[in-house]
Short mmCIF file of C-alpha atoms in Angstrom, two decimals:
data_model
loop_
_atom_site.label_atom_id
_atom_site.label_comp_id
_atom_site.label_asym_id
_atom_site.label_seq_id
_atom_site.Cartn_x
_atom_site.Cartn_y
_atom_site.Cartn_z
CA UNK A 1 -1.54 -14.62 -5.06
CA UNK A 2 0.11 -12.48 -2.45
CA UNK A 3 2.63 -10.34 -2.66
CA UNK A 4 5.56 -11.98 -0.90
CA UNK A 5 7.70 -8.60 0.66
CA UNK A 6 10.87 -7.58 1.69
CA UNK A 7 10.04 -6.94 5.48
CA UNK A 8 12.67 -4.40 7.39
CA UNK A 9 13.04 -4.62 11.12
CA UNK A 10 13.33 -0.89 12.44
CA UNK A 11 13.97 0.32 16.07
CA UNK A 12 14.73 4.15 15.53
CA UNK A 13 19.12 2.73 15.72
CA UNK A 14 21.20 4.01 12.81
CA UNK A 15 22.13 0.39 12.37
CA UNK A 16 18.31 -0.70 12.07
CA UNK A 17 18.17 2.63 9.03
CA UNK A 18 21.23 1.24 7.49
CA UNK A 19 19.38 -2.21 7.28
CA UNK A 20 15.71 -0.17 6.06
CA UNK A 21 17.44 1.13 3.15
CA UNK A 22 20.15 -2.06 2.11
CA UNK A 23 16.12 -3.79 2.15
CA UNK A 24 14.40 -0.99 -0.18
CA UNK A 25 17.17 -1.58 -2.48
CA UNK A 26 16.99 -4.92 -2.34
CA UNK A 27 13.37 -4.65 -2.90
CA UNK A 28 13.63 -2.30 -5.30
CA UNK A 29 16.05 -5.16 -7.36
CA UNK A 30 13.18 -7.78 -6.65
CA UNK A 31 10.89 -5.68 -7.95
CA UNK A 32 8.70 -5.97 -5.27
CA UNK A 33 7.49 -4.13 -1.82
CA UNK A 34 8.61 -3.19 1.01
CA UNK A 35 7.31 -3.76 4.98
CA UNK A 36 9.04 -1.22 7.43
CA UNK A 37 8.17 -3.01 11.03
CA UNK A 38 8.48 -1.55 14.12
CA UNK A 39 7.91 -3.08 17.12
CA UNK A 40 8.13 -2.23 20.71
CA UNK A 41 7.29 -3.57 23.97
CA UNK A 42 8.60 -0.67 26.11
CA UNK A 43 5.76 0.62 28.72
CA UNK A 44 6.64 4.30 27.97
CA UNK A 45 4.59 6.08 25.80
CA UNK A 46 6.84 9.15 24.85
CA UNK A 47 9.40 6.58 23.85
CA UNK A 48 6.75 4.72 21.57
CA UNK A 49 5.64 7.54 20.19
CA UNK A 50 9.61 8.52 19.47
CA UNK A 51 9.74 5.29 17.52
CA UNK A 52 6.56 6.12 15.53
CA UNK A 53 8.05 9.47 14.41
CA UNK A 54 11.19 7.76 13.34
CA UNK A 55 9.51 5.13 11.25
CA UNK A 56 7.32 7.71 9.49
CA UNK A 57 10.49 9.57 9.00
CA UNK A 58 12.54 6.41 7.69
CA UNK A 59 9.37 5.47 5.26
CA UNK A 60 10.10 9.32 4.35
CA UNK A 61 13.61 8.94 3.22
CA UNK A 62 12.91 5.40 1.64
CA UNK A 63 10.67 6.49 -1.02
CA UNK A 64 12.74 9.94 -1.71
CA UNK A 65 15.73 6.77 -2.50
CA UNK A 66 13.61 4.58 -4.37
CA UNK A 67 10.85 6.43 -5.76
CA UNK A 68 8.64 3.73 -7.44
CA UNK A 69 9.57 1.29 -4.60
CA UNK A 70 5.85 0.22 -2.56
CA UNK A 71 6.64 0.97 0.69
CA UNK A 72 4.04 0.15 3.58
CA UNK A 73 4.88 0.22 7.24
CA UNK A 74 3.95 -1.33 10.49
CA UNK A 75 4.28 -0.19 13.96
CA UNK A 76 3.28 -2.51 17.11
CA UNK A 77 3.44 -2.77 20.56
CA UNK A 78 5.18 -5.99 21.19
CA UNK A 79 8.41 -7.47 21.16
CA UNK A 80 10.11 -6.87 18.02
CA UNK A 81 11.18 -10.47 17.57
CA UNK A 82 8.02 -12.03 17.67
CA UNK A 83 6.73 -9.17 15.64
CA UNK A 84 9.04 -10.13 12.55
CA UNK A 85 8.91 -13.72 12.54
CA UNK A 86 4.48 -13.31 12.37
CA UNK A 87 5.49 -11.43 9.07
CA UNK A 88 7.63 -14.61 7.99
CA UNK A 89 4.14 -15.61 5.94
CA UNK A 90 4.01 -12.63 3.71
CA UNK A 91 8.08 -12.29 3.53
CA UNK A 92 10.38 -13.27 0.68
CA UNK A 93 13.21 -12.12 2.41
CA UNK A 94 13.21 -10.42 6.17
CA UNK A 95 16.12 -7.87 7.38
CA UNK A 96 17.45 -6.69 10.25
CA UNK A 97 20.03 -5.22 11.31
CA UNK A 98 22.93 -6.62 13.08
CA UNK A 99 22.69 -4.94 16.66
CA UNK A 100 19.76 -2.39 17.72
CA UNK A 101 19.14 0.93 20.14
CA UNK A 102 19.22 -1.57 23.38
CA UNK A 103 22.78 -2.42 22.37
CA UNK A 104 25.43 -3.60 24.80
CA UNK A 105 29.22 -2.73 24.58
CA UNK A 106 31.08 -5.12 23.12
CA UNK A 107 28.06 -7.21 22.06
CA UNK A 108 28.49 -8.22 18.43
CA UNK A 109 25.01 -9.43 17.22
CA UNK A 110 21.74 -8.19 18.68
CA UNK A 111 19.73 -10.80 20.68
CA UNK A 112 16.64 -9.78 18.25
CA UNK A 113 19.35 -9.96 15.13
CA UNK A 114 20.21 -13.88 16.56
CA UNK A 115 17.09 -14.56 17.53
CA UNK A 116 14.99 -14.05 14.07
CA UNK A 117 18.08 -15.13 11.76
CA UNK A 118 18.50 -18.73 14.05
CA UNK A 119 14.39 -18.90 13.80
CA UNK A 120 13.05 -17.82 11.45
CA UNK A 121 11.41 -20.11 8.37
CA UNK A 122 12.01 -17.37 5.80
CA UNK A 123 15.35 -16.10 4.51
CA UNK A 124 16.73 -12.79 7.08
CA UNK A 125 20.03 -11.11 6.25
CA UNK A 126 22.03 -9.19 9.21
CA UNK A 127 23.33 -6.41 7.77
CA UNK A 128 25.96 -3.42 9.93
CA UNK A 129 26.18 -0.08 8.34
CA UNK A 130 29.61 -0.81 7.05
CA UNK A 131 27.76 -3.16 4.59
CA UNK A 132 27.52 -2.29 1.02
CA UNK A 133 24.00 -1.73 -0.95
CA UNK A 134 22.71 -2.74 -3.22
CA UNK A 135 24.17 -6.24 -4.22
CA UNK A 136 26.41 -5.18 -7.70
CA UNK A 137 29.24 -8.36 -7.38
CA UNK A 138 28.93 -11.49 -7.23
CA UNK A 139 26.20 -13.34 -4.67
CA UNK A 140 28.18 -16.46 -2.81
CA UNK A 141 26.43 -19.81 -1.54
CA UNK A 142 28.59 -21.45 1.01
CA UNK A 143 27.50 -25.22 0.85
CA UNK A 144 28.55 -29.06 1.28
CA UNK A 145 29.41 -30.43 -2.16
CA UNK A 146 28.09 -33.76 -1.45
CA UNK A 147 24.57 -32.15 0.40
CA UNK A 148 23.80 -28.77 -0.89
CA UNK A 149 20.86 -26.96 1.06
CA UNK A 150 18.04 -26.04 -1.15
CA UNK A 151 16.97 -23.46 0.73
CA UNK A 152 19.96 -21.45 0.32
CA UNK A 153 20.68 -22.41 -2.94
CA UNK A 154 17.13 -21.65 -3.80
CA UNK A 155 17.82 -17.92 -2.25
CA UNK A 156 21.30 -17.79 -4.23
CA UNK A 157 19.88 -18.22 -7.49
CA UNK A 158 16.72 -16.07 -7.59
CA UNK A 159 19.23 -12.72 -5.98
CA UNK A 160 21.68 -13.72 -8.60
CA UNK A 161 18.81 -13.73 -11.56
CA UNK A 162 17.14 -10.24 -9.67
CA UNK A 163 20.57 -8.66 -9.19
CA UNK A 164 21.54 -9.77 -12.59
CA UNK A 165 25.32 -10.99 -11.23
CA UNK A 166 26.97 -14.11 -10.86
CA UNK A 167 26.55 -16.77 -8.87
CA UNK A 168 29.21 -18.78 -6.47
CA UNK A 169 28.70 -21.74 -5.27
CA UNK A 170 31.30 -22.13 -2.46
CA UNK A 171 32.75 -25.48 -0.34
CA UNK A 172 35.19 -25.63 1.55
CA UNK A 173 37.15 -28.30 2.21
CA UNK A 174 39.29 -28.74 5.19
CA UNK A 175 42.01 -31.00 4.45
CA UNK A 176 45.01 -31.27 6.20
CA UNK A 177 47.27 -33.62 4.63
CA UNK A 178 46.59 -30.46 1.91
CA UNK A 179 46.02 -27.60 3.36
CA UNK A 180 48.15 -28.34 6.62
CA UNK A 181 48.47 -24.86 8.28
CA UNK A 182 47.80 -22.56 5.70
CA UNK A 183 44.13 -20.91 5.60
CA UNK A 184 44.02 -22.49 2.30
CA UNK A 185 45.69 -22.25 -0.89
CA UNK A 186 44.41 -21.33 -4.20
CA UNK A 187 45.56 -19.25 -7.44
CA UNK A 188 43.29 -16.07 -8.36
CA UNK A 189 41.07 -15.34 -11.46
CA UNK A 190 40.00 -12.10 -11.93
CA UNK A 191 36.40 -12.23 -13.07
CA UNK A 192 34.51 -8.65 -13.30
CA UNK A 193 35.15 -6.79 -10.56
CA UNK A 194 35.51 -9.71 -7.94
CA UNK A 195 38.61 -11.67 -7.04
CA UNK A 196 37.41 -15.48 -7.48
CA UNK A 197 39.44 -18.10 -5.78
CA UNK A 198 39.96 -21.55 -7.66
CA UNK A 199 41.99 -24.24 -5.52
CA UNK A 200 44.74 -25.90 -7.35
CA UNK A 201 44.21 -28.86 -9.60
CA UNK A 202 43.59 -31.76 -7.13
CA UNK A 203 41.58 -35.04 -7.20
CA UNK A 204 39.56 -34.19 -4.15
CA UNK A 205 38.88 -30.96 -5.46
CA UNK A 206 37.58 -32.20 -8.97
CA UNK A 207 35.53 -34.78 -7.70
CA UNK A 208 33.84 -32.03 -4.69
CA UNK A 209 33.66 -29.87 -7.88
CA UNK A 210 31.94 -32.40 -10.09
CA UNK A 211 29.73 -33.30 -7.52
CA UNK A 212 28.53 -30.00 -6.94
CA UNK A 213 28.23 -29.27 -11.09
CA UNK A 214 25.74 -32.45 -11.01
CA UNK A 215 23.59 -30.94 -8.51
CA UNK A 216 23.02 -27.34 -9.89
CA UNK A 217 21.76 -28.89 -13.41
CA UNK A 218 18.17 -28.60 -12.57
CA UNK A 219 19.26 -24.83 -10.45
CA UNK A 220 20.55 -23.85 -13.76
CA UNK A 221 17.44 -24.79 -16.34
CA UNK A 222 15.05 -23.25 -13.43
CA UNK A 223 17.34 -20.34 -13.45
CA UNK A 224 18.81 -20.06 -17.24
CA UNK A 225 19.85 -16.06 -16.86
CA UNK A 226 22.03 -17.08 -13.91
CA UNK A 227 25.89 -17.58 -14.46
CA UNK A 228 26.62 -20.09 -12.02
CA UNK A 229 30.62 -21.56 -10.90
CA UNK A 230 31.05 -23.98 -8.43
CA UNK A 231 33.88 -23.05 -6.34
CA UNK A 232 36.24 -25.52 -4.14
CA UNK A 233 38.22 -23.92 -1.42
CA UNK A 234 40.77 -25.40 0.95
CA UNK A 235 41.02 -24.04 4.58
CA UNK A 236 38.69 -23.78 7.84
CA UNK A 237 35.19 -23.13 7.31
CA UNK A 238 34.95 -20.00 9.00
CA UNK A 239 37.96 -18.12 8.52
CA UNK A 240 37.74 -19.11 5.08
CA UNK A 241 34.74 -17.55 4.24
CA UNK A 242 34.95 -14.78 6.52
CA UNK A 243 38.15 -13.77 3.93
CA UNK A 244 35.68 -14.29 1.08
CA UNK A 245 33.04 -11.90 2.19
CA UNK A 246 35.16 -9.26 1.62
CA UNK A 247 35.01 -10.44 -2.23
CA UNK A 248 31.12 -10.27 -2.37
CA UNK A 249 28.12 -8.18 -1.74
CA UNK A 250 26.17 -11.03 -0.43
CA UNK A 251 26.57 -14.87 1.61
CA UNK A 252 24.05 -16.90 1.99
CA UNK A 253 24.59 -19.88 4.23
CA UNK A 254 22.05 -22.41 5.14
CA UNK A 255 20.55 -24.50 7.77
CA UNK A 256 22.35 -25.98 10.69
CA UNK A 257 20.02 -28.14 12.71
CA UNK A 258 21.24 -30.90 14.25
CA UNK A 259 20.36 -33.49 17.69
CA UNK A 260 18.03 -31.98 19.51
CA UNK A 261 17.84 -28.32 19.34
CA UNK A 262 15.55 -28.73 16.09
CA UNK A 263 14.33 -24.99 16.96
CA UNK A 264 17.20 -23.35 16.46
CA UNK A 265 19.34 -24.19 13.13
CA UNK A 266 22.34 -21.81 12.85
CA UNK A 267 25.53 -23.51 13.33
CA UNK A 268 28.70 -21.96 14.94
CA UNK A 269 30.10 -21.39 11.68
CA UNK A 270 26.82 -19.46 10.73
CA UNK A 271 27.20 -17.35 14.04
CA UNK A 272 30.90 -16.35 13.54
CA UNK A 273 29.78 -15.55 9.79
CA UNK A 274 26.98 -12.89 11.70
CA UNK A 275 29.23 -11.83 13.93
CA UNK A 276 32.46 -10.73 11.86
CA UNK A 277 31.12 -11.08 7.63
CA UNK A 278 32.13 -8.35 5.88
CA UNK A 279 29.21 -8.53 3.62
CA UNK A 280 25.37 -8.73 4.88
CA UNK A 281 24.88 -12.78 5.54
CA UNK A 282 21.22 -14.30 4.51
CA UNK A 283 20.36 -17.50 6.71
CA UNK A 284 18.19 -19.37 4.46
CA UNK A 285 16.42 -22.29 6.30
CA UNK A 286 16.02 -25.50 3.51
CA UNK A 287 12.07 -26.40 2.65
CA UNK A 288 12.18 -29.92 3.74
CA UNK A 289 13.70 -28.78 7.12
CA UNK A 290 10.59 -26.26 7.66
CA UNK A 291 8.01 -27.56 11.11
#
């Protein structure tokens, strides 16, 4: 069988080395290899050749980091989109970083960052260099208690049994006869060296909870290492787990697709979570939803 890799989008940025190394370490947890990919489609040759000398020199620095790590790289003219998302095949997990050397002021998310993470079959994680490596707290699944996406889920477990951490499984529920105007409300349980929100003691809550317990039986025998709490949180979607990524080194959100637009799958919430997480976000497209 083939080795499925952690692949690494690189375009020479300091954002796109931040994201090459946060991916050998997370290779390096995996236990698996590494793909350093660079891809351009600029008509310049000095430029190219630039980029070449910077991914030689990135593969460099990688293995002085993570010595027994496999590293390989990859270097093509074409667009670096479509470069990454050919490697989706041979990719456990791909990674890019959240904005590249073509930035524009004031842009947020790189239009190769949006367009491989809304795209792509195979997990990606958009990581800034503010983002913390490797993954040492807890790993959180934000999910629908009643419909919980097996793709992320899937992705939640097997970091959480590779990292050796925790796992959170996270909905939130927007009520407002609760919640009214308040982001949401919840009492605090310290639990290693995270801050782990529990809503209070509620009906809706227990049931969302129970719900969710039900369906991560057969997660939980697949994955017996795995310490695994379902999690019920009261507030808006996105500002309420925007707050929690500051509480974890990883969020893994799944598939949007809805009506029409069956190509690309990553819901507003999922955009705002790119945009503004404090902690590198993995979209994680479900199986069944794969074309």
């Amino acid at each position: 069988m083939t080795e499925r890799l952690v692949v690494a989008g690189f375009d020479g940025s300091e954002c796109s080395l931040h994201a090459a190394r946060w991916a050998a370490a997370a290779a390096d947890q995996r236990g698996t290899g590494l793909l350093l990919v660079c891809a351009t489609d600029l008509p310049d040759q000095a430029e190219a050749d630039r980029a070449a000398a910077l991914l030689a020199a990135t593969e460099a620095r990688v293995r002085q980091e993570h010595p027994s790590l496999r590293v390989t790289t990859q270097f093509a003219r074409s667009p670096a989109a479509s470069s990454l998302r050919e490697c989706a095949d041979r990719a456990q997990l791909i990674v890019v970083g959240s904005w590249g050397s073509g930035r524009m002021p004031g842009v947020p998310l790189g239009s190769v960052a949006f367009c491989v993470a809304s795209t792509s079959p195979t997990p990606v994680a958009v990581v800034r260099p503010e983002h913390r490596r490797p993954v040492r707290r807890p790993v959180a699944v934000a999910v629908d208690a009643r419909s919980i996406p097996h793709g992320a889920l899937e992705f939640g477990f097997a970091t959480a049994d590779a990292c050796n951490v925790r796992l959170l499984v996270l909905h939130v529920r927007h009520d407002v006869a609760i919640d009214g105007a308040f982001p949401y409300q919840v009492v605090r349980d310290r639990v290693g060296t995270a801050t782990i929100p529990t809503v209070r003691t509620s009906a809706q809550s227990e049931e969302d909870r129970t719900a969710m317990a039900w369906q991560l039986i057969p997660w939980q025998r697949r994955y017996p290492r795995v310490n695994v709490t379902p999690v019920v949180l009261f507030g808006t979607p996105t500002a309420t787990l925007l707050d929690f990524s500051h509480r974890t080194d990883l969020l893994v959100i799944g598939d949007a697709r809805r009506g029409v637009n069956s190509g690309l799958f990553l819901g507003s919430t999922g955009q705002e979570l790119l945009y503004r997480s404090a902690c590198p976000v993995v979209v994680a497209r479900s199986t069944d939803s794969k074309s």
